[in-house]
Structure formats: C-alpha cells, structure tokens
Amino acid sequence: MTYGKTTWLIGDGFWDSHSNGLFNSHESVCVLNTSDKDAEITMTLYFEDRDEMGGFKAQCGAKRTHHIRMDKLKATDGRSVPQDVPYAMLVESSVPVVVQYSRLMSSQPELGLMTTIAYPVE
C-alpha cells in the first residue's frame, strides 16, 4: 500500500552557519516512499525579502527512505541553500510520500535537535 501525499509544506527552514565540535549544523528533509515507484522530489524555497529559489531536486527510491541534507544539496543552476536566512519550503513528489523536517544546531556545546512532520496538502 502507498501512503502519503504529493505536496508538502515546511514553514520554518534555517541553516545556521555556526557549528561547534564534531557535528555540523544542518537540516534534513526526510522522505519515506512506500510506493513501488521511485519518487522524484523537487523543492522550492520561499523567503521574507527575496524571490523564491527553485531547482532543488532529489530522488527517493521505491520502498525506501532518503534523508536529504540541505547543506549538501545544490539547485540545478549550482546555487546552495543560503545560510543564516529564514525560509519556508514547498516539497513536491511524483508519487505520494511522507515528509518530515529535522534541524541539528551545533552552534553551542549543547546540541539542539528539532524535528516536525511537514504539512501535507490535499
């Protein structure tokens, strides 16, 4: 059985440029694909004070999970996710998937980890 939706929203993105210790501050878009088909994932970032950034693409294999590290992802034109800038994200998939968002902040000796399920759009 296939679970999930094809459109998801993440309202709070932020990639901190500061890291401390062994772990780098980063974000992940965690995708679960329970279908028999590979999922083609596209992401568009929205900002408070600038135009949106599109062209971020990833794939999640059939009956697999993929933790898409936003600090390692490049748009099709070579741009990276900007650091220290709040943004929101539209995640679209070619097949229904489940999306979760996680953020690791290691700017202080005490690590901060935040995770939330993304908002599914009907």
PDB file of C-alpha atoms in Angstrom:
ATOM      1  CA  MET A   1       0.000   0.000   0.000  1.00  0.00           C
ATOM      2  CA  THR A   2       1.138   3.544  -0.753  1.00  0.00           C
ATOM      3  CA  TYR A   3       0.918   6.231   1.932  1.00  0.00           C
ATOM      4  CA  GLY A   4       1.436   9.970   1.886  1.00  0.00           C
ATOM      5  CA  LYS A   5       0.782  12.993  -0.295  1.00  0.00           C
ATOM      6  CA  THR A   6       2.497  14.541  -3.311  1.00  0.00           C
ATOM      7  CA  THR A   7       2.690  18.104  -1.933  1.00  0.00           C
ATOM      8  CA  TRP A   8       4.128  19.142   1.426  1.00  0.00           C
ATOM      9  CA  LEU A   9       4.891  22.473   3.113  1.00  0.00           C
ATOM     10  CA  ILE A  10       7.605  23.253   5.654  1.00  0.00           C
ATOM     11  CA  GLY A  11       7.078  26.631   7.275  1.00  0.00           C
ATOM     12  CA  ASP A  12      10.378  27.087   9.133  1.00  0.00           C
ATOM     13  CA  GLY A  13      13.729  26.482   7.487  1.00  0.00           C
ATOM     14  CA  PHE A  14      17.043  27.861   8.753  1.00  0.00           C
ATOM     15  CA  TRP A  15      20.585  26.605   8.150  1.00  0.00           C
ATOM     16  CA  ASP A  16      22.879  28.020  10.831  1.00  0.00           C
ATOM     17  CA  SER A  17      26.419  28.809   9.650  1.00  0.00           C
ATOM     18  CA  HIS A  18      27.871  28.227  13.118  1.00  0.00           C
ATOM     19  CA  SER A  19      28.952  24.760  14.205  1.00  0.00           C
ATOM     20  CA  ASN A  20      30.804  23.587  17.281  1.00  0.00           C
ATOM     21  CA  GLY A  21      32.513  20.262  17.818  1.00  0.00           C
ATOM     22  CA  LEU A  22      32.096  17.103  15.784  1.00  0.00           C
ATOM     23  CA  PHE A  23      28.692  17.845  14.265  1.00  0.00           C
ATOM     24  CA  ASN A  24      27.906  20.401  11.564  1.00  0.00           C
ATOM     25  CA  SER A  25      24.694  22.378  11.862  1.00  0.00           C
ATOM     26  CA  HIS A  26      22.353  21.196   9.122  1.00  0.00           C
ATOM     27  CA  GLU A  27      18.790  20.483   8.073  1.00  0.00           C
ATOM     28  CA  SER A  28      17.289  17.377   6.504  1.00  0.00           C
ATOM     29  CA  VAL A  29      14.120  16.789   4.548  1.00  0.00           C
ATOM     30  CA  CYS A  30      13.316  13.190   5.449  1.00  0.00           C
ATOM     31  CA  VAL A  31      11.260  11.353   2.828  1.00  0.00           C
ATOM     32  CA  LEU A  32       9.524   7.972   3.190  1.00  0.00           C
ATOM     33  CA  ASN A  33       8.379   6.362  -0.066  1.00  0.00           C
ATOM     34  CA  THR A  34       6.160   3.305   0.440  1.00  0.00           C
ATOM     35  CA  SER A  35       5.169   3.036  -3.235  1.00  0.00           C
ATOM     36  CA  ASP A  36       6.504   0.690  -5.915  1.00  0.00           C
ATOM     37  CA  LYS A  37       7.839   3.651  -7.947  1.00  0.00           C
ATOM     38  CA  ASP A  38      10.825   5.930  -7.374  1.00  0.00           C
ATOM     39  CA  ALA A  39       9.873   9.409  -6.159  1.00  0.00           C
ATOM     40  CA  GLU A  40      11.243  12.431  -7.993  1.00  0.00           C
ATOM     41  CA  ILE A  41      11.383  15.209  -5.392  1.00  0.00           C
ATOM     42  CA  THR A  42      11.515  18.942  -6.191  1.00  0.00           C
ATOM     43  CA  MET A  43      11.906  21.679  -3.605  1.00  0.00           C
ATOM     44  CA  THR A  44      11.227  25.413  -3.840  1.00  0.00           C
ATOM     45  CA  LEU A  45      12.412  27.806  -1.120  1.00  0.00           C
ATOM     46  CA  TYR A  46      10.467  30.963  -0.170  1.00  0.00           C
ATOM     47  CA  PHE A  47      11.950  33.954   1.670  1.00  0.00           C
ATOM     48  CA  GLU A  48      10.786  37.078   3.517  1.00  0.00           C
ATOM     49  CA  ASP A  49      12.699  39.555   1.379  1.00  0.00           C
ATOM     50  CA  ARG A  50      13.725  37.927  -1.921  1.00  0.00           C
ATOM     51  CA  ASP A  51      12.397  35.850  -4.785  1.00  0.00           C
ATOM     52  CA  GLU A  52      11.876  32.140  -4.368  1.00  0.00           C
ATOM     53  CA  MET A  53      14.647  29.654  -5.233  1.00  0.00           C
ATOM     54  CA  GLY A  54      13.703  26.583  -7.219  1.00  0.00           C
ATOM     55  CA  GLY A  55      15.595  23.815  -8.933  1.00  0.00           C
ATOM     56  CA  PHE A  56      16.408  21.688  -5.888  1.00  0.00           C
ATOM     57  CA  LYS A  57      15.913  18.046  -6.845  1.00  0.00           C
ATOM     58  CA  ALA A  58      16.391  14.672  -5.193  1.00  0.00           C
ATOM     59  CA  GLN A  59      15.165  11.115  -5.570  1.00  0.00           C
ATOM     60  CA  CYS A  60      13.797   8.616  -3.080  1.00  0.00           C
ATOM     61  CA  GLY A  61      13.763   5.039  -4.296  1.00  0.00           C
ATOM     62  CA  ALA A  62      10.693   2.823  -4.218  1.00  0.00           C
ATOM     63  CA  LYS A  63      10.035   1.432  -0.731  1.00  0.00           C
ATOM     64  CA  ARG A  64      12.936   3.472   0.649  1.00  0.00           C
ATOM     65  CA  THR A  65      13.710   6.479   2.799  1.00  0.00           C
ATOM     66  CA  HIS A  66      16.037   9.353   1.955  1.00  0.00           C
ATOM     67  CA  HIS A  67      17.342  11.991   4.335  1.00  0.00           C
ATOM     68  CA  ILE A  68      18.044  14.926   2.020  1.00  0.00           C
ATOM     69  CA  ARG A  69      20.753  17.035   3.658  1.00  0.00           C
ATOM     70  CA  MET A  70      20.008  20.635   2.711  1.00  0.00           C
ATOM     71  CA  ASP A  71      23.621  21.685   3.391  1.00  0.00           C
ATOM     72  CA  LYS A  72      24.791  19.299   0.652  1.00  0.00           C
ATOM     73  CA  LEU A  73      22.026  19.938  -1.880  1.00  0.00           C
ATOM     74  CA  LYS A  74      22.628  22.096  -4.960  1.00  0.00           C
ATOM     75  CA  ALA A  75      19.997  23.543  -7.283  1.00  0.00           C
ATOM     76  CA  THR A  76      20.181  22.695 -10.976  1.00  0.00           C
ATOM     77  CA  ASP A  77      21.916  26.056 -11.556  1.00  0.00           C
ATOM     78  CA  GLY A  78      24.544  25.336  -8.864  1.00  0.00           C
ATOM     79  CA  ARG A  79      23.121  27.538  -6.092  1.00  0.00           C
ATOM     80  CA  SER A  80      23.142  26.326  -2.494  1.00  0.00           C
ATOM     81  CA  VAL A  81      20.640  26.877   0.283  1.00  0.00           C
ATOM     82  CA  PRO A  82      21.644  30.205   1.887  1.00  0.00           C
ATOM     83  CA  GLN A  83      22.888  30.137   5.461  1.00  0.00           C
ATOM     84  CA  ASP A  84      21.558  32.298   8.306  1.00  0.00           C
ATOM     85  CA  VAL A  85      18.421  33.213   6.326  1.00  0.00           C
ATOM     86  CA  PRO A  86      14.927  32.080   7.399  1.00  0.00           C
ATOM     87  CA  TYR A  87      12.897  30.418   4.669  1.00  0.00           C
ATOM     88  CA  ALA A  88       9.939  28.134   4.036  1.00  0.00           C
ATOM     89  CA  MET A  89       9.783  25.243   1.605  1.00  0.00           C
ATOM     90  CA  LEU A  90       7.423  23.604  -0.874  1.00  0.00           C
ATOM     91  CA  VAL A  91       8.229  19.901  -1.388  1.00  0.00           C
ATOM     92  CA  GLU A  92       6.634  18.168  -4.363  1.00  0.00           C
ATOM     93  CA  SER A  93       6.873  14.492  -5.272  1.00  0.00           C
ATOM     94  CA  SER A  94       5.970  12.474  -8.359  1.00  0.00           C
ATOM     95  CA  VAL A  95       4.365   9.817  -6.117  1.00  0.00           C
ATOM     96  CA  PRO A  96       2.783  10.033  -2.653  1.00  0.00           C
ATOM     97  CA  VAL A  97       5.408  10.218   0.120  1.00  0.00           C
ATOM     98  CA  VAL A  98       5.617  11.203   3.785  1.00  0.00           C
ATOM     99  CA  VAL A  99       7.871  14.189   4.615  1.00  0.00           C
ATOM    100  CA  GLN A 100       9.475  15.114   7.926  1.00  0.00           C
ATOM    101  CA  TYR A 101      11.837  18.034   8.594  1.00  0.00           C
ATOM    102  CA  SER A 102      14.761  17.929  11.032  1.00  0.00           C
ATOM    103  CA  ARG A 103      17.279  20.565  12.093  1.00  0.00           C
ATOM    104  CA  LEU A 104      20.508  19.998  14.021  1.00  0.00           C
ATOM    105  CA  MET A 105      22.010  23.142  15.520  1.00  0.00           C
ATOM    106  CA  SER A 106      25.507  22.672  16.910  1.00  0.00           C
ATOM    107  CA  SER A 107      26.433  26.326  17.392  1.00  0.00           C
ATOM    108  CA  GLN A 108      26.693  25.762  21.157  1.00  0.00           C
ATOM    109  CA  PRO A 109      28.323  22.905  23.096  1.00  0.00           C
ATOM    110  CA  GLU A 110      24.823  21.572  23.815  1.00  0.00           C
ATOM    111  CA  LEU A 111      23.349  20.214  20.585  1.00  0.00           C
ATOM    112  CA  GLY A 112      19.847  21.288  19.602  1.00  0.00           C
ATOM    113  CA  LEU A 113      17.705  18.916  17.539  1.00  0.00           C
ATOM    114  CA  MET A 114      14.276  19.867  16.220  1.00  0.00           C
ATOM    115  CA  THR A 115      12.032  17.720  14.086  1.00  0.00           C
ATOM    116  CA  THR A 116       8.471  18.018  12.840  1.00  0.00           C
ATOM    117  CA  ILE A 117       6.191  16.433  10.304  1.00  0.00           C
ATOM    118  CA  ALA A 118       5.679  18.655   7.277  1.00  0.00           C
ATOM    119  CA  TYR A 119       2.187  19.910   6.418  1.00  0.00           C
ATOM    120  CA  PRO A 120       0.523  17.716   3.762  1.00  0.00           C
ATOM    121  CA  VAL A 121      -1.548  19.475   1.107  1.00  0.00           C
ATOM    122  CA  GLU A 122      -4.680  17.736  -0.170  1.00  0.00           C
TER     123      GLU A 122
END
